[in-house]
Coordinates of C-alpha atoms in Angstrom, one line a residue:
M1 CA 24.0 21.6 42.9
K2 CA 23.7 21.0 46.6
S3 CA 20.6 23.2 47.0
N4 CA 19.0 21.4 44.0
C5 CA 19.7 18.1 45.5
H6 CA 18.3 19.3 48.9
E7 CA 15.1 20.5 47.2
T8 CA 14.7 17.0 45.5
V9 CA 15.1 15.3 48.9
R10 CA 12.5 17.7 50.4
V11 CA 10.0 16.8 47.7
L12 CA 10.7 13.1 48.2
V13 CA 10.1 13.3 52.0
R14 CA 6.9 15.2 51.5
A15 CA 5.7 12.8 48.7
C16 CA 6.3 9.8 51.0
W17 CA 4.4 11.5 53.8
V18 CA 1.4 12.5 51.5
R19 CA 1.2 8.9 50.2
L20 CA 1.2 7.6 53.7
L21 CA -1.7 9.9 54.7
L22 CA -3.6 8.9 51.6
L23 CA -3.1 5.2 52.3
E24 CA -4.3 5.8 55.9
V25 CA -7.5 7.4 54.6
V26 CA -8.1 4.4 52.3
H27 CA -7.4 2.0 55.1
S28 CA -9.8 3.8 57.5
S29 CA -12.7 2.7 55.3
G30 CA -12.0 -1.0 56.2
G31 CA -9.4 -3.6 56.4
G32 CA -8.1 -6.6 58.3
R33 CA -5.3 -5.2 60.4
S34 CA -5.5 -2.7 63.1
R35 CA -5.0 0.9 62.1
E36 CA -1.7 1.0 64.2
Q37 CA -0.3 -2.0 62.5
F38 CA -1.1 -0.7 59.1
Y39 CA 0.3 2.7 59.9
R40 CA 3.5 1.3 61.3
G41 CA 4.0 -0.9 58.2
V42 CA 3.4 1.8 55.6
R43 CA 5.5 4.3 57.5
A44 CA 8.4 1.8 57.7
A45 CA 8.0 1.1 53.9
C46 CA 8.1 4.8 53.1
R47 CA 11.3 5.2 55.2
R48 CA 13.0 2.2 53.6
G49 CA 12.1 3.5 50.1
L50 CA 13.3 7.0 50.9
R51 CA 16.5 5.8 52.4
R52 CA 17.1 3.7 49.2
V53 CA 16.7 6.8 47.0
L54 CA 18.9 8.8 49.3
N55 CA 21.6 6.1 49.1
L56 CA 21.3 6.0 45.3
I57 CA 21.9 9.8 45.0
E58 CA 24.5 9.6 47.8
Y59 CA 22.7 12.2 49.9
P60 CA 23.6 12.0 53.5
I61 CA 20.6 11.5 55.7
D62 CA 22.2 13.8 58.3
F63 CA 21.7 16.7 55.9
I64 CA 18.0 16.5 56.3
E65 CA 16.8 19.0 58.8
G66 CA 13.8 20.8 60.2
S67 CA 10.3 19.5 59.5
D68 CA 11.6 17.1 56.9
A69 CA 13.8 15.4 59.5
L70 CA 10.8 15.1 61.8
L71 CA 8.7 13.5 59.0
L72 CA 11.5 11.0 58.2
A73 CA 11.9 10.1 61.9
M74 CA 8.2 9.5 62.5

């Protein structure tokens, strides 16, 4: 069960990161805010959403390690 939950969290972290990168590509074609402001806002939204999901499944954020932890911290 623990490894299954860990794999789910890995997929969630990577999905948030991929979405962030796709949104950045879309934004680079034009927009009102600066790229840095946009990037910061979307990154924060991804982190908030991911943290909500982790809280719902009662998965301790401290269990996230390696490259997934780096993605979450960025």
